[in-house]
């Protein structure tokens, strides 16, 4: 192989990538908590005995789990103006798609966690006169939190990577900036290598600290 | 009889169905203030279901329950057009606050210490300040002989100790009635005594209590009235002597015969 690697162009244009990093972080920082919160709400519908809550929750989860994220993002971008008569900014469309997708997965994690707690715990709390909400908050969730942590970490990591799909909607995040540089300087290999490294540096600390937290929680038992 | 002759709980025509299974088939019961009732019968006879209907761990399929003169729930038209009862969450919570329950499996909260378990209802339901809640919880734990285990987690306790914590947790709420659902059935035999002693001490305070149990010897000494349930109806009701020593009905006799080598 006589390919000569040349990273000079990446070094020179690193600020361009950094601007993309800021947008990638923005997407993640908004979509993850929003997805968690919405996912929690959906999981409550999912475990509810009332079919008018249950049915839409199941439909929501299944639609978002069983279609590609890429399709979802593009769909939101193009379908919104048709349905609501209002164009959605690329960033908003991407954020919406990523949030709903994250919510669908988180709903399943919450549901699995909540349902793993034996009925007796609900009864013990309810027999004291505690409401459904009190029981959930004080008795059920504290017991499942640490079991759900690995699954939520996975979701967070997955989301961080999936934000790169927003580049398709011309959101100027890291992947988009990388592709922009690639097509300008014809050095896709060097540029994508650095883009991959930057993703790694962004994501790895999250999984590292989550693993540590997990060990700490487990040691407490 | 002990205590004032005042009805605290009045149950009329109580039915409970689980799908096709008709577990309770029309039960009437008046519980007077201060009365102690033991409910006995074979597994599957409906005795636990009856108890669990009283604090709405199960929703009755039919019939009414009255607590201190107030009929619970409101009448609505059911799906089949017949009148049914609907129970609001807030009403059930306030009923459960007044009707304490002790479970066969204790159902302690494993992520809370002993004293936190006993404080939980005071903090969340009664909204009592932390210091006062702790004082009340400690007083009850002291009563069941666990003042030295306040900061232990339930997993570190024996079954008998766990059940005594569960009793203290129920007592801390100062309920008007206590329901015991086979409180010693999941205990090792040598731990049964310590729990029964606590229950007997409560009985001596004149509390209103309903006990579902297989400990017929204990039921005999504990109860003012014994109910033998069979196939979801009251088969025989009377004083402990009447039901446990001189049962009139064949089924009661057959049931007791299976225990006879152990009691009295």
CSV table of C-alpha atoms in Angstrom, one decimal:
chain,number,residue,atom,x,y,z
A,1,UNK,CA,0.0,0.0,0.0
A,2,UNK,CA,1.4,3.3,-0.9
A,3,UNK,CA,-1.3,5.5,0.6
A,4,UNK,CA,0.3,8.4,2.4
A,5,UNK,CA,-1.6,9.4,5.5
A,6,UNK,CA,-1.8,13.1,5.9
A,7,UNK,CA,-3.5,14.5,9.0
A,8,UNK,CA,-2.4,18.1,8.3
A,9,UNK,CA,-5.8,19.0,6.9
A,10,UNK,CA,-7.6,17.7,10.0
A,11,UNK,CA,-5.3,19.6,12.3
A,12,UNK,CA,-5.9,22.8,10.4
A,13,UNK,CA,-9.7,22.3,10.3
A,14,UNK,CA,-10.1,21.0,13.9
A,15,UNK,CA,-12.2,24.0,15.0
A,16,UNK,CA,-14.7,23.0,12.3
A,17,UNK,CA,-15.0,19.6,13.9
A,18,UNK,CA,-15.3,21.1,17.3
A,19,UNK,CA,-18.2,23.2,16.2
A,20,UNK,CA,-19.8,19.9,15.2
A,21,UNK,CA,-19.0,18.4,18.7
A,22,UNK,CA,-20.9,21.2,20.3
A,23,UNK,CA,-24.1,20.4,18.3
A,24,UNK,CA,-23.6,16.7,18.9
A,25,UNK,CA,-23.5,17.4,22.6
A,26,UNK,CA,-26.5,19.6,22.4
A,27,UNK,CA,-28.5,16.9,20.7
A,28,UNK,CA,-27.5,14.3,23.3
A,29,UNK,CA,-28.0,16.6,26.3
A,30,UNK,CA,-31.5,17.4,25.2
A,31,UNK,CA,-32.6,14.1,23.7
A,32,UNK,CA,-31.5,11.8,26.5
A,33,UNK,CA,-33.2,13.5,29.5
A,34,UNK,CA,-36.3,14.2,27.4
A,35,UNK,CA,-36.3,10.6,26.2
A,36,UNK,CA,-35.9,9.3,29.7
A,37,UNK,CA,-38.8,11.4,31.1
A,38,UNK,CA,-41.1,10.6,28.2
A,39,UNK,CA,-40.1,7.0,28.4
A,40,UNK,CA,-41.0,6.9,32.0
A,41,UNK,CA,-44.4,8.3,31.3
A,42,UNK,CA,-44.9,5.8,28.5
A,43,UNK,CA,-43.9,2.9,30.7
A,44,UNK,CA,-46.6,3.9,33.2
A,45,UNK,CA,-49.1,3.7,30.4
A,46,UNK,CA,-47.6,0.4,29.3
A,47,UNK,CA,-48.1,-1.2,32.8
A,48,UNK,CA,-51.4,0.4,33.4
A,49,UNK,CA,-54.5,-1.8,33.5
A,50,UNK,CA,-56.5,0.8,31.6
A,51,UNK,CA,-56.6,-0.1,27.9
A,52,UNK,CA,-57.0,3.5,26.8
A,53,UNK,CA,-53.5,4.2,28.3
A,54,UNK,CA,-52.1,0.8,27.5
A,55,UNK,CA,-52.9,0.5,23.8
A,56,UNK,CA,-51.3,3.8,22.7
A,57,UNK,CA,-48.2,3.1,24.8
A,58,UNK,CA,-47.7,-0.3,23.2
A,59,UNK,CA,-48.2,1.2,19.7
A,60,UNK,CA,-45.7,4.0,20.4
A,61,UNK,CA,-43.0,1.6,21.7
A,62,UNK,CA,-43.5,-0.9,18.8
A,63,UNK,CA,-43.5,1.7,16.1
A,64,UNK,CA,-40.2,3.3,17.2
A,65,UNK,CA,-38.5,0.0,18.1
A,66,UNK,CA,-39.3,-1.7,14.8
A,67,UNK,CA,-38.4,1.0,12.3
A,68,UNK,CA,-35.0,2.4,11.5
A,69,UNK,CA,-34.0,5.6,13.3
A,70,UNK,CA,-32.8,7.0,10.0
A,71,UNK,CA,-36.2,6.6,8.5
A,72,UNK,CA,-37.8,8.1,11.6
A,73,UNK,CA,-35.6,11.2,11.3
A,74,UNK,CA,-36.2,11.8,7.7
A,75,UNK,CA,-39.9,11.1,8.2
A,76,UNK,CA,-40.2,13.8,10.8
A,77,UNK,CA,-38.4,16.2,8.7
A,78,UNK,CA,-40.6,15.7,5.6
A,79,UNK,CA,-43.9,14.8,7.1
A,80,UNK,CA,-44.1,17.7,9.5
A,81,UNK,CA,-44.7,20.4,7.0
A,82,UNK,CA,-47.4,18.2,5.3
A,83,UNK,CA,-49.2,17.3,8.5
A,84,UNK,CA,-48.9,20.5,10.5
A,85,UNK,CA,-48.2,22.9,7.6
A,86,UNK,CA,-45.1,24.1,9.3
A,87,UNK,CA,-41.5,23.3,8.4
A,88,UNK,CA,-39.4,22.0,11.2
A,89,UNK,CA,-35.8,23.1,11.5
A,90,UNK,CA,-33.4,20.3,10.8
A,91,UNK,CA,-32.2,20.4,14.4
A,92,UNK,CA,-35.7,20.2,15.8
A,93,UNK,CA,-36.7,17.4,13.5
A,94,UNK,CA,-33.6,15.4,14.5
A,95,UNK,CA,-34.1,16.2,18.2
A,96,UNK,CA,-37.7,15.1,18.0
A,97,UNK,CA,-36.9,11.8,16.3
A,98,UNK,CA,-34.0,11.0,18.6
A,99,UNK,CA,-36.1,11.9,21.7
A,100,UNK,CA,-39.0,9.7,20.7
A,101,UNK,CA,-36.8,6.8,19.7
A,102,UNK,CA,-34.9,7.0,23.1
A,103,UNK,CA,-38.3,7.3,24.9
A,104,UNK,CA,-39.5,4.0,23.3
A,105,UNK,CA,-36.4,2.1,24.4
A,106,UNK,CA,-36.4,3.7,27.9
A,107,UNK,CA,-40.1,2.9,28.3
A,108,UNK,CA,-39.2,-0.8,27.9
A,109,UNK,CA,-36.3,-0.5,30.4
A,110,UNK,CA,-38.6,1.2,33.0
A,111,UNK,CA,-41.3,-1.3,32.4
A,112,UNK,CA,-39.0,-4.3,32.8
A,113,UNK,CA,-37.5,-2.8,36.0
A,114,UNK,CA,-40.9,-1.9,37.6
A,115,UNK,CA,-42.4,-5.3,36.7
A,116,UNK,CA,-39.4,-7.1,38.2
A,117,UNK,CA,-40.4,-6.0,41.7
A,118,UNK,CA,-42.7,-8.6,43.4
A,119,UNK,CA,-46.3,-7.7,44.0
A,120,UNK,CA,-45.8,-7.9,47.7
A,121,UNK,CA,-43.8,-4.7,47.7
A,122,UNK,CA,-46.8,-2.9,46.1
A,123,UNK,CA,-49.1,-4.4,48.6
A,124,UNK,CA,-46.9,-3.6,51.6
A,125,UNK,CA,-46.9,0.0,50.6
A,126,UNK,CA,-50.5,0.2,49.5
A,127,UNK,CA,-51.7,-1.4,52.8
A,128,UNK,CA,-50.2,1.5,54.6
A,129,UNK,CA,-52.4,3.9,52.6
A,130,UNK,CA,-49.7,5.0,50.2
A,131,UNK,CA,-50.9,6.2,46.8
A,132,UNK,CA,-49.8,4.6,43.5
A,133,UNK,CA,-47.4,7.5,42.9
A,134,UNK,CA,-45.9,7.4,46.5
A,135,UNK,CA,-45.4,3.7,46.2
A,136,UNK,CA,-43.6,4.0,42.8
A,137,UNK,CA,-41.4,6.8,44.0
A,138,UNK,CA,-40.5,5.6,47.5
A,139,UNK,CA,-40.7,1.8,47.3
A,140,UNK,CA,-40.5,0.6,43.7
A,141,UNK,CA,-38.1,2.9,41.8
A,142,UNK,CA,-35.4,3.0,44.5
A,143,UNK,CA,-35.2,-0.8,44.3
A,144,UNK,CA,-35.0,-1.0,40.5
A,145,UNK,CA,-32.7,2.0,39.9
A,146,UNK,CA,-29.5,0.2,40.1
A,147,UNK,CA,-30.7,-2.8,38.1
A,148,UNK,CA,-31.7,-0.4,35.3
A,149,UNK,CA,-28.5,1.5,35.2
A,150,UNK,CA,-26.6,-0.7,32.8
A,151,UNK,CA,-29.5,-0.7,30.4
A,152,UNK,CA,-29.8,3.1,30.6
A,153,UNK,CA,-26.0,3.4,30.0
A,154,UNK,CA,-26.3,1.4,26.9
A,155,UNK,CA,-29.1,3.6,25.7
A,156,UNK,CA,-27.1,6.7,26.4
A,157,UNK,CA,-24.2,5.4,24.4
A,158,UNK,CA,-26.4,4.2,21.6
A,159,UNK,CA,-28.0,7.7,21.4
A,160,UNK,CA,-24.6,9.4,21.3
A,161,UNK,CA,-23.7,7.4,18.2
A,162,UNK,CA,-27.1,7.7,16.6
A,163,UNK,CA,-26.9,11.5,16.8
A,164,UNK,CA,-24.6,11.1,13.8
A,165,UNK,CA,-27.7,10.3,11.7
A,166,UNK,CA,-28.8,13.9,12.1
A,167,UNK,CA,-26.2,14.8,9.5
A,168,UNK,CA,-28.6,13.4,6.9
A,169,UNK,CA,-31.0,16.3,7.8
A,170,UNK,CA,-28.0,18.7,7.4
A,171,UNK,CA,-27.8,19.3,11.2
A,172,UNK,CA,-24.2,20.6,11.6
A,173,UNK,CA,-23.1,18.1,14.1
A,174,UNK,CA,-19.8,16.2,14.3
A,175,UNK,CA,-20.6,13.7,11.5
A,176,UNK,CA,-21.9,16.4,9.2
A,177,UNK,CA,-18.8,18.6,9.7
A,178,UNK,CA,-16.6,15.5,9.0
A,179,UNK,CA,-18.4,14.8,5.8
A,180,UNK,CA,-18.2,18.5,4.8
A,181,UNK,CA,-14.5,18.5,5.3
A,182,UNK,CA,-14.1,15.2,3.5
A,183,UNK,CA,-15.8,16.5,0.4
A,184,UNK,CA,-13.9,19.7,0.5
A,185,UNK,CA,-10.4,18.3,1.0
A,186,UNK,CA,-10.8,14.7,-0.4
A,187,UNK,CA,-9.2,13.2,2.7
A,188,UNK,CA,-12.1,11.2,4.0
A,189,UNK,CA,-10.0,8.5,5.6
A,190,UNK,CA,-8.0,10.9,7.8
A,191,UNK,CA,-11.0,13.0,8.6
A,192,UNK,CA,-13.3,10.0,9.5
A,193,UNK,CA,-10.5,8.5,11.6
A,194,UNK,CA,-10.3,11.6,13.7
A,195,UNK,CA,-14.2,11.9,13.8
A,196,UNK,CA,-14.3,8.3,15.2
A,197,UNK,CA,-11.7,9.2,17.8
A,198,UNK,CA,-13.6,12.2,18.8
A,199,UNK,CA,-16.8,10.2,19.3
A,200,UNK,CA,-14.8,7.7,21.3
A,201,UNK,CA,-13.4,10.4,23.6
A,202,UNK,CA,-16.9,11.8,24.0
A,203,UNK,CA,-18.6,8.5,24.8
A,204,UNK,CA,-16.0,6.4,26.7
A,205,UNK,CA,-15.9,8.5,29.9
A,206,UNK,CA,-19.7,7.9,30.2
A,207,UNK,CA,-19.4,4.2,30.0
A,208,UNK,CA,-16.4,4.2,32.3
A,209,UNK,CA,-18.0,6.1,35.1
A,210,UNK,CA,-21.3,4.2,34.8
A,211,UNK,CA,-19.4,0.9,35.2
A,212,UNK,CA,-17.8,2.3,38.3
A,213,UNK,CA,-21.0,3.5,39.7
A,214,UNK,CA,-22.5,0.1,39.0
A,215,UNK,CA,-19.7,-1.6,41.0
A,216,UNK,CA,-20.2,0.8,43.8
A,217,UNK,CA,-23.9,0.2,44.0
A,218,UNK,CA,-23.4,-3.5,43.8
A,219,UNK,CA,-20.9,-3.4,46.7
A,220,UNK,CA,-23.6,-1.8,48.9
A,221,UNK,CA,-25.8,-4.9,48.8
B,1,UNK,CA,-68.1,-9.7,75.3
B,2,UNK,CA,-65.2,-7.2,75.6
B,3,UNK,CA,-65.5,-3.5,74.6
B,4,UNK,CA,-68.5,-1.5,73.6
B,5,UNK,CA,-71.0,-3.2,71.4
B,6,UNK,CA,-70.5,-1.0,68.4
B,7,UNK,CA,-70.1,-2.3,64.9
B,8,UNK,CA,-66.9,-1.1,63.2
B,9,UNK,CA,-67.0,-3.2,60.0
B,10,UNK,CA,-70.2,-4.4,58.4
B,11,UNK,CA,-69.9,-6.7,55.4
B,12,UNK,CA,-73.0,-7.6,53.3
B,13,UNK,CA,-73.3,-10.2,50.6
B,14,UNK,CA,-69.6,-10.0,49.7
B,15,UNK,CA,-68.6,-11.9,46.5
B,16,UNK,CA,-65.2,-12.2,44.9
B,17,UNK,CA,-64.6,-13.7,41.5
B,18,UNK,CA,-61.2,-14.2,39.9
B,19,UNK,CA,-62.3,-14.8,36.3
B,20,UNK,CA,-64.4,-18.0,36.4
B,21,UNK,CA,-63.3,-18.8,39.9
B,22,UNK,CA,-66.0,-17.8,42.4
B,23,UNK,CA,-63.9,-17.5,45.6
B,24,UNK,CA,-66.3,-15.7,48.0
B,25,UNK,CA,-69.9,-16.6,47.6
B,26,UNK,CA,-71.9,-14.1,49.6
B,27,UNK,CA,-70.5,-13.4,53.0
B,28,UNK,CA,-72.1,-11.3,55.8
B,29,UNK,CA,-70.0,-10.2,58.8
B,30,UNK,CA,-70.3,-7.6,61.6
B,31,UNK,CA,-67.1,-6.8,63.5
B,32,UNK,CA,-67.6,-5.0,66.7
B,33,UNK,CA,-65.1,-2.6,68.1
B,34,UNK,CA,-62.5,-4.5,70.2
B,35,UNK,CA,-63.6,-7.8,68.8
B,36,UNK,CA,-61.0,-10.4,67.9
B,37,UNK,CA,-62.0,-12.8,65.1
B,38,UNK,CA,-60.1,-15.8,63.9
B,39,UNK,CA,-60.8,-17.1,60.4
B,40,UNK,CA,-59.9,-20.7,59.7
B,41,UNK,CA,-60.4,-23.1,56.8
B,42,UNK,CA,-58.6,-25.1,54.2
B,43,UNK,CA,-56.4,-23.5,51.6
B,44,UNK,CA,-58.4,-22.0,48.8
B,45,UNK,CA,-61.5,-21.7,51.0
B,46,UNK,CA,-61.5,-17.9,50.6
B,47,UNK,CA,-60.3,-16.9,54.0
B,48,UNK,CA,-57.4,-14.8,52.8
B,49,UNK,CA,-59.5,-13.3,50.1
B,50,UNK,CA,-62.1,-12.2,52.6
B,51,UNK,CA,-59.4,-10.4,54.6
B,52,UNK,CA,-57.9,-8.9,51.5
B,53,UNK,CA,-61.3,-7.5,50.5
B,54,UNK,CA,-61.6,-5.7,53.8
B,55,UNK,CA,-58.7,-3.3,53.0
B,56,UNK,CA,-59.2,-3.6,49.3
B,57,UNK,CA,-56.1,-5.4,48.4
B,58,UNK,CA,-58.8,-7.2,46.3
B,59,UNK,CA,-61.8,-5.3,44.9
B,60,UNK,CA,-65.0,-7.0,45.9
B,61,UNK,CA,-67.0,-8.2,42.9
B,62,UNK,CA,-70.3,-7.7,44.6
B,63,UNK,CA,-71.6,-6.6,48.0
B,64,UNK,CA,-70.8,-3.8,50.3
B,65,UNK,CA,-68.3,-3.0,53.1
B,66,UNK,CA,-69.1,-0.5,55.7
B,67,UNK,CA,-66.4,1.1,57.9
B,68,UNK,CA,-67.6,2.9,61.0
B,69,UNK,CA,-71.1,3.4,59.6
B,70,UNK,CA,-70.0,4.6,56.2
B,71,UNK,CA,-70.6,2.4,53.1
B,72,UNK,CA,-67.5,2.4,51.0
B,73,UNK,CA,-67.5,3.2,47.3
B,74,UNK,CA,-70.3,4.6,45.2
B,75,UNK,CA,-72.9,2.8,43.2
B,76,UNK,CA,-72.5,2.9,39.4
B,77,UNK,CA,-74.1,0.9,36.6
B,78,UNK,CA,-71.8,-2.0,35.7
B,79,UNK,CA,-71.0,-3.2,32.2
B,80,UNK,CA,-73.8,-5.8,32.4
B,81,UNK,CA,-76.2,-3.1,33.3
B,82,UNK,CA,-76.5,-4.3,36.9
B,83,UNK,CA,-75.5,-2.0,39.7
B,84,UNK,CA,-71.8,-2.3,40.7
B,85,UNK,CA,-69.6,-0.3,43.1
B,86,UNK,CA,-66.7,2.0,42.2
B,87,UNK,CA,-64.0,2.8,44.6
B,88,UNK,CA,-61.9,6.0,44.3
B,89,UNK,CA,-58.2,5.8,44.9
B,90,UNK,CA,-58.3,8.5,47.6
B,91,UNK,CA,-61.1,6.6,49.5
B,92,UNK,CA,-59.2,3.3,49.4
B,93,UNK,CA,-56.0,5.0,50.7
B,94,UNK,CA,-57.8,6.5,53.6
B,95,UNK,CA,-59.5,3.2,54.4
B,96,UNK,CA,-56.1,1.4,54.3
B,97,UNK,CA,-54.7,4.0,56.6
B,98,UNK,CA,-57.4,3.0,59.1
B,99,UNK,CA,-57.2,-0.7,58.5
B,100,UNK,CA,-53.7,-2.1,59.0
B,101,UNK,CA,-52.5,-5.3,57.4
B,102,UNK,CA,-49.8,-7.8,58.2
B,103,UNK,CA,-48.9,-10.2,55.4
B,104,UNK,CA,-47.7,-13.8,55.3
B,105,UNK,CA,-44.6,-12.7,53.4
B,106,UNK,CA,-44.0,-9.6,55.6
B,107,UNK,CA,-43.5,-7.4,52.6
B,108,UNK,CA,-40.9,-5.2,54.3
B,109,UNK,CA,-39.1,-2.7,52.1
B,110,UNK,CA,-35.6,-4.2,51.6
B,111,UNK,CA,-33.9,-0.9,50.8
B,112,UNK,CA,-35.0,0.7,54.1
B,113,UNK,CA,-33.8,0.0,57.6
B,114,UNK,CA,-36.1,-1.4,60.2
B,115,UNK,CA,-36.9,2.0,61.6
B,116,UNK,CA,-37.3,3.5,58.1
B,117,UNK,CA,-39.8,0.8,57.3
B,118,UNK,CA,-41.8,1.7,60.4
B,119,UNK,CA,-41.6,5.4,59.6
B,120,UNK,CA,-42.6,5.2,55.9
B,121,UNK,CA,-46.3,5.4,56.3
B,122,UNK,CA,-46.0,8.2,58.9
B,123,UNK,CA,-43.9,10.2,56.6
B,124,UNK,CA,-45.7,9.7,53.3
B,125,UNK,CA,-49.3,9.1,54.3
B,126,UNK,CA,-49.7,10.9,57.6
B,127,UNK,CA,-47.1,13.6,56.6
B,128,UNK,CA,-45.7,13.6,60.1
B,129,UNK,CA,-42.3,15.4,60.6
B,130,UNK,CA,-39.3,13.2,60.6
B,131,UNK,CA,-38.4,13.4,64.3
B,132,UNK,CA,-41.9,12.7,65.4
B,133,UNK,CA,-42.3,9.9,63.0
B,134,UNK,CA,-39.1,8.3,64.2
B,135,UNK,CA,-40.2,8.6,67.8
B,136,UNK,CA,-43.4,6.9,67.0
B,137,UNK,CA,-41.7,4.2,65.0
B,138,UNK,CA,-39.2,3.5,67.7
B,139,UNK,CA,-42.0,3.2,70.3
B,140,UNK,CA,-43.7,0.5,68.3
B,141,UNK,CA,-40.5,-1.3,67.5
B,142,UNK,CA,-39.7,-1.2,71.2
B,143,UNK,CA,-43.1,-2.8,71.9
B,144,UNK,CA,-42.4,-5.7,69.6
B,145,UNK,CA,-38.9,-6.2,71.2
B,146,UNK,CA,-36.8,-4.9,68.3
B,147,UNK,CA,-35.4,-1.6,69.8
B,148,UNK,CA,-31.9,-2.9,69.2
B,149,UNK,CA,-32.4,-3.5,65.5
B,150,UNK,CA,-33.5,0.0,64.4
B,151,UNK,CA,-30.7,0.5,61.8
B,152,UNK,CA,-30.5,-3.1,60.5
B,153,UNK,CA,-31.8,-4.0,57.1
B,154,UNK,CA,-34.6,-6.5,56.9
B,155,UNK,CA,-32.4,-9.1,55.0
B,156,UNK,CA,-30.2,-9.3,58.2
B,157,UNK,CA,-33.2,-10.3,60.4
B,158,UNK,CA,-34.8,-13.7,61.0
B,159,UNK,CA,-38.3,-14.3,59.7
B,160,UNK,CA,-39.8,-13.8,63.1
B,161,UNK,CA,-38.0,-10.5,63.5
B,162,UNK,CA,-39.1,-9.4,60.1
B,163,UNK,CA,-42.7,-10.2,60.9
B,164,UNK,CA,-42.5,-8.2,64.1
B,165,UNK,CA,-41.1,-5.2,62.2
B,166,UNK,CA,-44.1,-5.6,59.8
B,167,UNK,CA,-46.4,-5.6,62.8
B,168,UNK,CA,-44.7,-2.5,64.2
B,169,UNK,CA,-45.0,-0.8,60.8
B,170,UNK,CA,-48.7,-1.4,60.8
B,171,UNK,CA,-49.1,-0.4,64.4
B,172,UNK,CA,-47.3,2.9,63.9
B,173,UNK,CA,-50.2,4.0,61.7
B,174,UNK,CA,-52.5,3.6,64.7
B,175,UNK,CA,-55.1,1.7,62.7
B,176,UNK,CA,-58.6,1.1,64.0
B,177,UNK,CA,-58.5,-2.5,62.9
B,178,UNK,CA,-55.6,-4.9,62.3
B,179,UNK,CA,-55.8,-7.7,59.7
B,180,UNK,CA,-53.4,-10.6,60.0
B,181,UNK,CA,-53.1,-12.7,56.9
B,182,UNK,CA,-51.5,-16.0,58.0
B,183,UNK,CA,-48.7,-14.1,59.8
B,184,UNK,CA,-46.8,-17.2,60.9
B,185,UNK,CA,-47.3,-19.5,57.9
B,186,UNK,CA,-44.0,-18.7,56.3
B,187,UNK,CA,-42.0,-18.9,59.5
B,188,UNK,CA,-39.8,-21.7,60.8
B,189,UNK,CA,-41.6,-23.5,63.6
B,190,UNK,CA,-39.3,-22.2,66.3
B,191,UNK,CA,-40.0,-18.6,65.2
B,192,UNK,CA,-43.7,-18.8,65.4
B,193,UNK,CA,-43.9,-18.3,69.1
B,194,UNK,CA,-42.3,-14.9,69.2
B,195,UNK,CA,-44.8,-13.5,66.6
B,196,UNK,CA,-47.8,-15.1,68.3
B,197,UNK,CA,-46.7,-13.6,71.6
B,198,UNK,CA,-46.7,-10.1,70.1
B,199,UNK,CA,-50.1,-10.7,68.6
B,200,UNK,CA,-51.5,-11.9,71.9
B,201,UNK,CA,-50.1,-8.8,73.6
B,202,UNK,CA,-52.0,-6.7,71.1
B,203,UNK,CA,-55.1,-8.6,71.7
B,204,UNK,CA,-54.9,-7.9,75.4
B,205,UNK,CA,-54.9,-4.2,74.6
B,206,UNK,CA,-58.4,-4.6,73.3
B,207,UNK,CA,-57.6,-3.9,69.7
B,208,UNK,CA,-60.0,-4.9,66.9
B,209,UNK,CA,-58.3,-7.7,65.0
B,210,UNK,CA,-59.0,-10.3,62.4
B,211,UNK,CA,-56.7,-13.2,62.0
B,212,UNK,CA,-56.5,-15.7,59.3
B,213,UNK,CA,-54.4,-18.6,60.6
B,214,UNK,CA,-53.7,-22.3,60.6
B,215,UNK,CA,-52.6,-22.1,64.2
B,216,UNK,CA,-55.8,-23.4,65.7
B,217,UNK,CA,-54.4,-23.6,69.2
B,218,UNK,CA,-53.6,-19.9,69.0
B,219,UNK,CA,-56.9,-19.1,67.4
B,220,UNK,CA,-58.7,-20.8,70.3
B,221,UNK,CA,-57.0,-18.6,73.0
B,222,UNK,CA,-56.9,-15.5,70.9
B,223,UNK,CA,-60.4,-15.1,69.5
B,224,UNK,CA,-63.8,-14.0,70.8
B,225,UNK,CA,-65.3,-15.5,67.7
B,226,UNK,CA,-64.1,-18.2,65.2
B,227,UNK,CA,-65.3,-18.4,61.7
B,228,UNK,CA,-64.8,-21.6,59.7
B,229,UNK,CA,-64.9,-20.8,56.0
B,230,UNK,CA,-65.5,-23.5,53.4
B,231,UNK,CA,-66.0,-23.0,49.6
B,232,UNK,CA,-66.4,-19.2,50.0
B,233,UNK,CA,-69.2,-19.2,52.6
B,234,UNK,CA,-69.2,-19.1,56.4
B,235,UNK,CA,-69.8,-22.7,57.2
B,236,UNK,CA,-69.8,-22.5,61.0
B,237,UNK,CA,-69.4,-19.4,63.2
B,238,UNK,CA,-69.3,-19.2,67.0
B,239,UNK,CA,-67.2,-19.0,70.1
B,240,UNK,CA,-63.8,-20.8,70.0
B,241,UNK,CA,-65.4,-23.6,72.2
B,242,UNK,CA,-68.4,-23.9,69.8
B,243,UNK,CA,-66.4,-24.1,66.6
B,244,UNK,CA,-63.1,-25.6,67.6
B,245,UNK,CA,-64.1,-27.9,70.5
B,246,UNK,CA,-67.7,-28.8,69.7
B,247,UNK,CA,-68.2,-28.3,66.0
B,248,UNK,CA,-71.7,-29.1,64.8
B,249,UNK,CA,-71.1,-29.5,61.1
B,250,UNK,CA,-69.5,-32.4,59.4
B,251,UNK,CA,-67.1,-30.4,57.3
B,252,UNK,CA,-65.8,-28.5,60.4
B,253,UNK,CA,-65.3,-31.7,62.2
B,254,UNK,CA,-63.4,-33.2,59.2
B,255,UNK,CA,-61.2,-30.1,59.0
B,256,UNK,CA,-60.5,-30.2,62.7
B,257,UNK,CA,-59.8,-33.9,62.6
B,258,UNK,CA,-56.8,-33.2,60.4
B,259,UNK,CA,-55.4,-30.9,63.1
B,260,UNK,CA,-56.6,-32.7,66.2
B,261,UNK,CA,-53.4,-34.4,67.1
B,262,UNK,CA,-51.8,-31.0,67.4
B,263,UNK,CA,-54.2,-28.9,69.4
B,264,UNK,CA,-55.5,-28.5,72.9
